Amino acid sequence: MQHKGMKNRQSFPLIGFFVGIGLLIAMPYSLLAQSPITVQSDVLDDADYPNSVTFRLDVDGTAVITQAMLHYDVSKVSCLDAAADVPVEIEGGTLEWTWEMVRSGNPPPGTAVTWNWTLTDADGNTLTTPPQTHTFTDTRYNWRTVEADNLKLHWYEGNVGPNLLNAAVDGLERLESEMGIELQDEVNLFIYGDTADMRDAVLYIQDWAGGVAFSDYNVILMGIPPSLANTWGQDVVPHELAHLVVAQYGRSCVGGSRPNWLEEGLAVYAEGDTSPDIQADIERGLANNSFEPLRSLNGAFSAHGAEAGIAYSQSYSTVAYLLETYGREPLQQLVLTLAAGKNTDAALEEVYGFNVDGLELEWRAHLGLPARDIPPTPTAINPAAIATIVPEGLPTNLPTPPAAAATAVPVADTSSNNPGICNLGLVPLLLTGLFFARRRHHN
Ligand SMILES: [Zn+2]
């Protein structure tokens, strides 16, 4: 029975979305007919997800259970084993343990949890139940799914799925063919009809967030109204997917991180077909000699719309310069060297033989710009995050503004301050919503 259930979930991973209410796995089974312990049901009640979920085991039989241990593990990539063993109090024939996600933060929809129980009776008999798996689902909507290699895209409003999936596939192909960076595991993208719907699926998400990438869980949540699916959505899907793929490829267990110009440059590159917008920004920067010192783009971008815009374009142009001049292997090496814990200057020196200032000078010369005076002793700006170990802890996220907030003050994408941090559970994605929405509408 269990086997059949697992197969069904593989074929129809979102069936839970249609089921609606908790108790998704109700598989009573009798373990060892001769055992004095009989399991009636072994379920995960997720009716209260994302606030909490309850593991519940009903037993009967002649045995007096003296000890119960619940073992559970969520499917995520992390530097530490996230599995947990919880001793559970015994009261009558029902064993229950509630995972209060309000305290820990919730794994996103699409995450699978696997669990089993170990019971000991008064005679010292031990029984370990077969592992069960359940995928956390957002049961508020009737999800539809389209699939491609290693990608599952889920949506419920309009008919945005096929076109957004195409954008995701194109973005992955660019990452692979032009940068040589490949997706490592299947990714689930959940497209909400608006950002408010999306935010209710995740605890502790900023109320202005338009999308979040959980690179440890291979899950991306985005709020894309159907009216923007063929414009903004076509850019933001590959953009956010690139953040996730690069975060996977450059995962660091030693606190390594990528400068923002590299993070965002790669993501904009993955969008493809951005040449008119980018070209306009680059031409403005050339005409006004208004590019930022590249070193200042190691960290978070300016929060101001126009400045943020040129920061993205400058980042893209710098990454494109590296790719087109030196090829994709050194760029991969740069990402891996940063993941190994080197700071930006040291990693660039090791791979290319120049530091951030040297790169900026080469790039400016390539564009025909005059050399910029660079202080002889550059201030070390190392955005490397501290590797905080928070097993199943409060997720840290720095999401970005939603497209729907296009009239609000733009907020710069700051996601790259976080990729690679281990076990924070959640790496932010930046929706550069306002920025792209505006450019689309104005150009
Ligand atoms: Zn971004």
Short mmCIF file of C-alpha atoms and ligand atoms in Angstrom, two decimals:
data_model
loop_
_atom_site.label_atom_id
_atom_site.label_comp_id
_atom_site.label_asym_id
_atom_site.label_seq_id
_atom_site.Cartn_x
_atom_site.Cartn_y
_atom_site.Cartn_z
CA MET A 1 0.00 0.00 0.00
CA GLN A 2 2.71 2.34 0.89
CA HIS A 3 4.48 1.56 -2.32
CA LYS A 4 1.40 2.28 -4.33
CA GLY A 5 0.91 5.55 -2.52
CA MET A 6 4.44 6.66 -3.23
CA LYS A 7 4.03 5.87 -6.88
CA ASN A 8 0.87 7.86 -7.09
CA ARG A 9 2.53 10.83 -5.56
CA GLN A 10 5.33 10.57 -8.08
CA SER A 11 2.97 10.53 -10.99
CA PHE A 12 0.67 13.17 -9.58
CA PRO A 13 2.78 15.07 -7.13
CA LEU A 14 0.19 17.76 -6.71
CA ILE A 15 -2.75 15.55 -6.14
CA GLY A 16 -2.66 16.81 -2.60
CA PHE A 17 -3.61 20.21 -3.81
CA PHE A 18 -6.93 18.88 -4.90
CA VAL A 19 -7.54 16.83 -1.86
CA GLY A 20 -7.94 19.93 0.14
CA ILE A 21 -7.86 18.89 3.72
CA GLY A 22 -5.22 17.30 5.96
CA LEU A 23 -4.88 13.60 6.55
CA LEU A 24 -3.32 13.08 3.20
CA ILE A 25 -1.71 9.85 4.09
CA ALA A 26 -3.98 7.44 5.81
CA MET A 27 -2.45 4.08 5.38
CA PRO A 28 -3.40 1.73 8.15
CA TYR A 29 -1.19 -1.29 8.14
CA SER A 30 -0.51 -4.13 10.44
CA LEU A 31 3.13 -4.60 11.16
CA LEU A 32 4.15 -8.15 11.70
CA ALA A 33 1.04 -10.08 12.52
CA GLN A 34 2.79 -11.65 15.44
CA SER A 35 3.87 -8.33 16.95
CA PRO A 36 2.00 -7.26 20.05
CA ILE A 37 1.98 -3.74 18.65
CA THR A 38 -0.44 -3.06 15.81
CA VAL A 39 -0.45 0.21 13.89
CA GLN A 40 -3.90 1.34 12.84
CA SER A 41 -2.90 4.49 11.05
CA ASP A 42 0.19 6.58 10.46
CA VAL A 43 -0.66 10.02 9.14
CA LEU A 44 0.57 13.54 8.73
CA ASP A 45 -2.19 16.05 9.37
CA ASP A 46 -1.35 19.19 7.44
CA ALA A 47 -4.68 20.99 7.76
CA ASP A 48 -2.93 23.81 9.63
CA TYR A 49 0.08 24.05 7.29
CA PRO A 50 2.05 26.37 7.06
CA ASN A 51 1.53 27.14 10.76
CA SER A 52 1.95 23.61 11.99
CA VAL A 53 1.65 19.95 10.97
CA THR A 54 0.92 16.99 13.23
CA PHE A 55 2.35 13.50 12.97
CA ARG A 56 -0.18 11.04 14.38
CA LEU A 57 0.19 7.31 14.95
CA ASP A 58 -2.69 5.16 16.18
CA VAL A 59 -1.72 1.87 17.73
CA ASP A 60 -3.53 -0.91 19.51
CA GLY A 61 -2.78 -4.45 20.45
CA THR A 62 -1.79 -6.04 23.67
CA ALA A 63 1.53 -4.36 24.19
CA VAL A 64 2.15 -1.50 26.59
CA ILE A 65 4.24 1.03 24.74
CA THR A 66 6.84 2.59 26.95
CA GLN A 67 8.83 4.62 24.48
CA ALA A 68 8.05 6.35 21.22
CA MET A 69 10.46 8.17 18.97
CA LEU A 70 9.51 10.08 15.85
CA HIS A 71 12.19 10.48 13.19
CA TYR A 72 11.56 13.00 10.39
CA ASP A 73 13.60 14.53 7.62
CA VAL A 74 12.76 17.14 5.03
CA SER A 75 14.13 16.85 1.52
CA LYS A 76 16.59 19.66 1.29
CA VAL A 77 20.18 20.16 0.37
CA SER A 78 22.18 21.47 3.26
CA CYS A 79 25.59 21.27 4.78
CA LEU A 80 24.26 19.67 7.91
CA ASP A 81 21.91 16.78 8.30
CA ALA A 82 18.53 18.29 8.99
CA ALA A 83 16.93 15.09 10.24
CA ALA A 84 15.38 15.19 13.69
CA ASP A 85 14.53 12.61 16.35
CA VAL A 86 11.78 13.58 18.74
CA PRO A 87 10.77 11.60 21.82
CA VAL A 88 6.98 11.59 21.96
CA GLU A 89 4.88 11.41 25.06
CA ILE A 90 2.62 8.36 25.30
CA GLU A 91 -1.02 8.88 26.16
CA GLY A 92 -3.35 6.04 25.32
CA GLY A 93 -3.33 4.58 21.85
CA THR A 94 -2.58 7.75 19.92
CA LEU A 95 0.90 9.13 19.59
CA GLU A 96 1.05 12.70 18.40
CA TRP A 97 3.68 15.29 17.79
CA THR A 98 3.07 18.73 16.35
CA TRP A 99 5.74 20.55 14.44
CA GLU A 100 5.12 24.18 15.28
CA MET A 101 6.32 25.95 12.15
CA VAL A 102 5.31 29.27 13.60
CA ARG A 103 8.47 28.99 15.65
CA SER A 104 10.82 27.39 13.15
CA GLY A 105 9.61 28.78 9.85
CA ASN A 106 7.95 26.47 7.36
CA PRO A 107 9.46 24.46 4.54
CA PRO A 108 7.88 25.82 1.35
CA PRO A 109 5.08 24.10 -0.55
CA GLY A 110 6.57 21.38 -2.72
CA THR A 111 8.91 20.12 0.00
CA ALA A 112 8.68 16.46 0.92
CA VAL A 113 8.99 15.21 4.47
CA THR A 114 9.76 11.59 5.29
CA TRP A 115 9.16 10.08 8.71
CA ASN A 116 8.91 6.91 10.68
CA TRP A 117 8.27 5.91 14.28
CA THR A 118 10.21 3.63 16.60
CA LEU A 119 8.16 2.09 19.40
CA THR A 120 9.35 0.08 22.36
CA ASP A 121 7.02 -1.94 24.57
CA ALA A 122 7.29 -3.03 28.18
CA ASP A 123 8.79 -6.37 27.13
CA GLY A 124 11.57 -4.61 25.27
CA ASN A 125 10.20 -5.33 21.78
CA THR A 126 11.04 -2.63 19.30
CA LEU A 127 9.03 -1.81 16.22
CA THR A 128 10.10 0.61 13.50
CA THR A 129 7.33 1.68 11.15
CA PRO A 130 7.96 1.86 7.40
CA PRO A 131 8.95 5.33 6.18
CA GLN A 132 6.15 7.55 4.94
CA THR A 133 6.51 10.55 2.68
CA HIS A 134 4.29 13.55 2.30
CA THR A 135 4.70 16.65 0.15
CA PHE A 136 3.65 19.91 1.76
CA THR A 137 1.02 21.52 -0.37
CA ASP A 138 -0.82 24.79 -0.58
CA THR A 139 -4.35 23.46 -0.67
CA ARG A 140 -6.01 26.83 -1.14
CA TYR A 141 -5.76 26.64 -4.92
CA ASN A 142 -6.47 24.16 -7.67
CA TRP A 143 -3.04 23.81 -9.13
CA ARG A 144 -2.29 22.78 -12.66
CA THR A 145 1.12 21.52 -13.67
CA VAL A 146 3.27 21.55 -16.79
CA GLU A 147 6.60 19.78 -16.89
CA ALA A 148 9.86 19.81 -18.77
CA ASP A 149 13.19 18.16 -18.01
CA ASN A 150 13.94 18.77 -14.36
CA LEU A 151 11.28 21.48 -14.15
CA LYS A 152 7.75 21.42 -12.83
CA LEU A 153 5.75 24.60 -13.06
CA HIS A 154 2.50 24.90 -11.13
CA TRP A 155 -0.11 27.63 -11.50
CA TYR A 156 -3.82 28.12 -10.93
CA GLU A 157 -4.89 31.37 -12.55
CA GLY A 158 -5.32 32.01 -16.26
CA ASN A 159 -3.39 29.88 -18.70
CA VAL A 160 0.06 31.17 -17.90
CA GLY A 161 1.74 27.80 -17.32
CA PRO A 162 2.94 26.78 -20.79
CA ASN A 163 4.44 30.18 -21.68
CA LEU A 164 6.16 30.59 -18.34
CA LEU A 165 7.52 27.06 -18.58
CA ASN A 166 8.97 27.91 -21.99
CA ALA A 167 10.67 30.95 -20.48
CA ALA A 168 12.11 28.74 -17.73
CA VAL A 169 13.38 26.15 -20.22
CA ASP A 170 14.98 28.85 -22.39
CA GLY A 171 16.65 30.34 -19.34
CA LEU A 172 18.05 26.97 -18.29
CA GLU A 173 19.36 26.37 -21.80
CA ARG A 174 21.17 29.70 -21.76
CA LEU A 175 22.68 28.95 -18.37
CA GLU A 176 23.88 25.61 -19.65
CA SER A 177 25.04 26.43 -23.16
CA GLU A 178 26.45 29.90 -22.56
CA MET A 179 27.68 29.62 -19.01
CA GLY A 180 28.05 25.87 -18.61
CA ILE A 181 26.11 25.99 -15.36
CA GLU A 182 23.58 23.21 -15.04
CA LEU A 183 20.59 22.61 -12.87
CA GLN A 184 21.45 19.86 -10.42
CA ASP A 185 18.04 18.75 -9.19
CA GLU A 186 14.44 19.06 -10.22
CA VAL A 187 12.95 22.45 -9.43
CA ASN A 188 9.33 23.19 -8.61
CA LEU A 189 8.08 26.65 -9.54
CA PHE A 190 4.79 27.79 -8.02
CA ILE A 191 3.21 30.71 -9.83
CA TYR A 192 0.67 32.51 -7.65
CA GLY A 193 -1.91 34.78 -9.20
CA ASP A 194 -0.60 37.68 -7.18
CA THR A 195 1.99 38.32 -4.55
CA ALA A 196 -0.46 38.50 -1.65
CA ASP A 197 -1.55 34.91 -2.36
CA MET A 198 2.06 33.85 -2.45
CA ARG A 199 3.02 35.51 0.80
CA ASP A 200 0.36 33.59 2.70
CA ALA A 201 2.14 30.34 1.80
CA VAL A 202 5.27 31.27 3.69
CA LEU A 203 5.74 32.45 7.23
CA TYR A 204 8.22 35.23 7.86
CA ILE A 205 8.29 36.64 4.39
CA GLN A 206 8.51 40.37 3.97
CA ASP A 207 5.17 41.83 3.06
CA TRP A 208 6.63 43.46 -0.04
CA ALA A 209 8.15 40.26 -1.40
CA GLY A 210 7.19 39.34 -4.94
CA GLY A 211 9.04 36.05 -5.07
CA VAL A 212 11.25 33.81 -3.05
CA ALA A 213 13.70 31.14 -4.16
CA PHE A 214 14.36 28.39 -1.70
CA SER A 215 17.53 27.05 -3.24
CA ASP A 216 18.00 24.45 -0.50
CA TYR A 217 14.57 23.05 -1.27
CA ASN A 218 14.65 23.51 -5.07
CA VAL A 219 11.46 25.52 -4.83
CA ILE A 220 10.62 28.94 -6.24
CA LEU A 221 7.46 30.84 -5.35
CA MET A 222 6.45 33.81 -7.47
CA GLY A 223 3.46 36.08 -7.73
CA ILE A 224 2.83 36.75 -11.43
CA PRO A 225 -0.55 38.17 -12.43
CA PRO A 226 -1.75 36.69 -15.74
CA SER A 227 -1.73 40.18 -17.26
CA LEU A 228 2.06 40.32 -16.78
CA ALA A 229 2.85 36.71 -17.64
CA ASN A 230 3.90 37.39 -21.23
CA THR A 231 5.95 40.48 -20.44
CA TRP A 232 7.47 40.75 -16.97
CA GLY A 233 6.93 37.05 -16.32
CA GLN A 234 9.09 36.10 -19.30
CA ASP A 235 12.05 37.88 -17.72
CA VAL A 236 11.51 37.21 -14.07
CA VAL A 237 11.08 33.43 -14.38
CA PRO A 238 14.49 32.79 -15.96
CA HIS A 239 15.99 35.49 -13.74
CA GLU A 240 14.88 33.84 -10.52
CA LEU A 241 15.63 30.38 -11.84
CA ALA A 242 19.18 31.54 -12.56
CA HIS A 243 19.56 32.67 -8.95
CA LEU A 244 18.50 29.23 -7.79
CA VAL A 245 20.70 27.33 -10.23
CA VAL A 246 23.74 29.46 -9.48
CA ALA A 247 23.08 29.11 -5.75
CA GLN A 248 23.06 25.33 -6.18
CA TYR A 249 26.17 25.33 -8.33
CA GLY A 250 28.02 27.70 -6.03
CA ARG A 251 26.73 26.34 -2.75
CA SER A 252 29.18 27.02 0.03
CA CYS A 253 29.46 25.33 3.39
CA VAL A 254 32.24 27.66 4.48
CA GLY A 255 30.48 31.00 4.25
CA GLY A 256 31.52 31.83 0.69
CA SER A 257 29.36 34.26 -1.26
CA ARG A 258 29.17 35.99 -4.61
CA PRO A 259 29.41 39.74 -5.22
CA ASN A 260 26.12 41.24 -6.28
CA TRP A 261 27.38 42.27 -9.73
CA LEU A 262 28.18 38.61 -10.47
CA GLU A 263 24.94 37.29 -9.01
CA GLU A 264 22.74 39.76 -10.84
CA GLY A 265 24.85 39.81 -13.99
CA LEU A 266 24.40 36.05 -14.35
CA ALA A 267 20.66 36.31 -13.67
CA VAL A 268 20.13 39.08 -16.21
CA TYR A 269 22.24 37.15 -18.69
CA ALA A 270 19.94 34.16 -18.23
CA GLU A 271 16.93 36.28 -19.19
CA GLY A 272 18.22 36.56 -22.74
CA ASP A 273 16.75 39.00 -25.22
CA THR A 274 17.41 41.95 -22.96
CA SER A 275 19.63 43.73 -25.43
CA PRO A 276 17.46 46.81 -26.17
CA ASP A 277 16.98 47.65 -22.49
CA ILE A 278 20.53 46.86 -21.53
CA GLN A 279 21.91 48.68 -24.53
CA ALA A 280 19.94 51.80 -23.62
CA ASP A 281 21.31 51.72 -20.07
CA ILE A 282 24.84 51.11 -21.28
CA GLU A 283 24.59 53.95 -23.77
CA ARG A 284 23.35 56.27 -21.04
CA GLY A 285 26.20 55.19 -18.82
CA LEU A 286 28.69 55.78 -21.63
CA ALA A 287 27.25 59.17 -22.51
CA ASN A 288 27.22 60.38 -18.91
CA ASN A 289 30.20 58.38 -17.72
CA SER A 290 27.88 57.44 -14.89
CA PHE A 291 28.84 53.85 -14.17
CA GLU A 292 29.37 52.94 -10.56
CA PRO A 293 32.74 51.77 -9.35
CA LEU A 294 32.42 48.02 -9.79
CA ARG A 295 33.62 47.51 -6.23
CA SER A 296 30.57 49.36 -4.95
CA LEU A 297 28.42 46.76 -6.73
CA ASN A 298 29.90 43.95 -4.66
CA GLY A 299 27.22 44.68 -2.09
CA ALA A 300 23.56 45.59 -2.33
CA PHE A 301 22.50 47.85 -5.17
CA SER A 302 21.14 51.31 -4.72
CA ALA A 303 17.50 51.41 -3.77
CA HIS A 304 16.81 54.16 -6.27
CA GLY A 305 15.12 53.11 -9.49
CA ALA A 306 17.38 54.60 -12.15
CA GLU A 307 20.57 53.83 -10.25
CA ALA A 308 19.43 50.29 -9.56
CA GLY A 309 18.62 49.94 -13.26
CA ILE A 310 22.08 50.92 -14.38
CA ALA A 311 23.61 48.70 -11.70
CA TYR A 312 21.84 45.68 -13.21
CA SER A 313 22.87 46.66 -16.72
CA GLN A 314 26.46 47.33 -15.66
CA SER A 315 26.54 43.97 -13.88
CA TYR A 316 25.19 42.24 -16.95
CA SER A 317 27.72 44.00 -19.16
CA THR A 318 30.59 43.04 -16.84
CA VAL A 319 29.56 39.38 -16.74
CA ALA A 320 29.04 39.37 -20.51
CA TYR A 321 32.54 40.86 -20.89
CA LEU A 322 34.05 38.10 -18.75
CA LEU A 323 32.17 35.43 -20.65
CA GLU A 324 32.89 36.75 -24.12
CA THR A 325 36.53 37.59 -23.45
CA TYR A 326 37.65 34.65 -21.32
CA GLY A 327 35.02 31.97 -21.94
CA ARG A 328 32.77 30.04 -19.67
CA GLU A 329 35.26 27.80 -17.83
CA PRO A 330 36.95 30.65 -15.92
CA LEU A 331 33.53 32.00 -14.97
CA GLN A 332 32.53 28.61 -13.57
CA GLN A 333 35.86 28.53 -11.77
CA LEU A 334 35.17 31.96 -10.32
CA VAL A 335 31.83 30.82 -8.88
CA LEU A 336 33.45 27.70 -7.41
CA THR A 337 36.42 29.62 -5.99
CA LEU A 338 34.05 32.04 -4.27
CA ALA A 339 32.10 29.07 -2.93
CA ALA A 340 35.35 27.72 -1.49
CA GLY A 341 35.47 30.83 0.69
CA LYS A 342 37.81 33.20 -1.19
CA ASN A 343 36.77 36.83 -1.19
CA THR A 344 35.96 38.54 -4.47
CA ASP A 345 39.39 40.10 -5.05
CA ALA A 346 41.26 36.92 -4.18
CA ALA A 347 39.00 34.73 -6.32
CA LEU A 348 39.29 37.05 -9.32
CA GLU A 349 43.08 37.20 -8.89
CA GLU A 350 43.30 33.43 -8.76
CA VAL A 351 41.14 32.82 -11.82
CA TYR A 352 41.79 35.87 -14.03
CA GLY A 353 44.88 37.51 -12.60
CA PHE A 354 43.16 40.79 -11.71
CA ASN A 355 41.06 42.02 -8.81
CA VAL A 356 37.74 43.91 -8.91
CA ASP A 357 39.43 47.18 -9.86
CA GLY A 358 41.47 45.45 -12.55
CA LEU A 359 38.31 43.95 -13.99
CA GLU A 360 36.63 47.34 -13.99
CA LEU A 361 39.59 48.92 -15.80
CA GLU A 362 39.59 46.20 -18.48
CA TRP A 363 35.86 46.48 -18.92
CA ARG A 364 35.98 50.28 -19.20
CA ALA A 365 38.79 50.06 -21.77
CA HIS A 366 36.72 47.52 -23.71
CA LEU A 367 33.85 50.01 -23.82
CA GLY A 368 36.19 52.86 -24.76
CA LEU A 369 35.73 54.69 -21.46
CA PRO A 370 38.57 56.59 -19.82
CA ALA A 371 40.25 54.85 -16.92
CA ARG A 372 38.75 55.81 -13.60
CA ASP A 373 40.96 56.94 -10.76
CA ILE A 374 41.02 54.07 -8.36
CA PRO A 375 42.39 54.58 -4.86
CA PRO A 376 45.71 52.77 -4.48
CA THR A 377 44.52 50.93 -1.40
CA PRO A 378 41.05 49.75 -2.13
CA THR A 379 38.80 49.35 0.82
CA ALA A 380 38.05 45.71 1.26
CA ILE A 381 34.36 45.27 0.91
CA ASN A 382 33.67 41.64 1.48
CA PRO A 383 30.02 40.77 1.36
CA ALA A 384 30.71 37.23 2.50
CA ALA A 385 28.02 36.32 4.91
CA ILE A 386 28.71 34.70 8.20
CA ALA A 387 27.95 31.02 8.06
CA THR A 388 25.26 30.82 10.64
CA ILE A 389 24.13 27.36 11.52
CA VAL A 390 20.44 27.28 12.23
CA PRO A 391 19.24 23.71 11.88
CA GLU A 392 15.65 23.93 10.77
CA GLY A 393 15.80 27.44 12.06
CA LEU A 394 14.09 30.64 11.28
CA PRO A 395 14.42 31.24 7.60
CA THR A 396 16.25 34.31 6.52
CA ASN A 397 15.02 35.89 3.40
CA LEU A 398 15.60 39.03 1.48
CA PRO A 399 12.98 38.88 -1.17
CA THR A 400 12.33 41.55 -3.69
CA PRO A 401 9.46 43.74 -4.67
CA PRO A 402 6.49 42.41 -6.55
CA ALA A 403 5.42 43.51 -9.97
CA ALA A 404 2.13 44.54 -8.48
CA ALA A 405 3.96 47.10 -6.39
CA ALA A 406 5.09 48.91 -9.47
CA THR A 407 3.85 52.19 -8.11
CA ALA A 408 5.78 51.80 -4.89
CA VAL A 409 9.36 52.75 -4.24
CA PRO A 410 11.62 50.21 -5.91
CA VAL A 411 13.75 48.08 -3.70
CA ALA A 412 17.05 46.79 -4.92
CA ASP A 413 17.62 43.14 -5.26
CA THR A 414 19.92 42.04 -2.50
CA SER A 415 19.67 38.31 -2.84
CA SER A 416 23.27 37.66 -3.48
CA ASN A 417 24.21 38.52 0.04
CA ASN A 418 22.83 35.22 1.02
CA PRO A 419 23.31 32.42 -1.49
CA GLY A 420 25.45 29.71 -0.16
CA ILE A 421 24.76 30.22 3.48
CA CYS A 422 24.20 26.81 4.87
CA ASN A 423 21.13 25.72 6.66
CA LEU A 424 19.36 29.00 6.77
CA GLY A 425 16.78 27.07 4.91
CA LEU A 426 15.85 29.73 2.49
CA VAL A 427 17.76 31.78 0.03
CA PRO A 428 16.00 34.83 -1.21
CA LEU A 429 15.23 35.63 -4.69
CA LEU A 430 15.08 38.93 -5.92
CA LEU A 431 12.33 39.97 -8.01
CA THR A 432 13.49 43.00 -9.77
CA GLY A 433 9.86 43.55 -10.37
CA LEU A 434 9.55 47.23 -10.53
CA PHE A 435 12.66 47.64 -12.48
CA PHE A 436 11.69 45.26 -15.24
CA ALA A 437 8.03 46.12 -15.25
CA ARG A 438 8.90 49.77 -15.70
CA ARG A 439 11.39 49.13 -18.41
CA ARG A 440 8.93 47.00 -20.28
CA HIS A 441 6.25 49.59 -20.04
CA HIS A 442 8.39 52.53 -20.89
CA ASN A 443 10.30 51.07 -23.77
ZN ZN B 1 18.14 39.14 -9.25
#
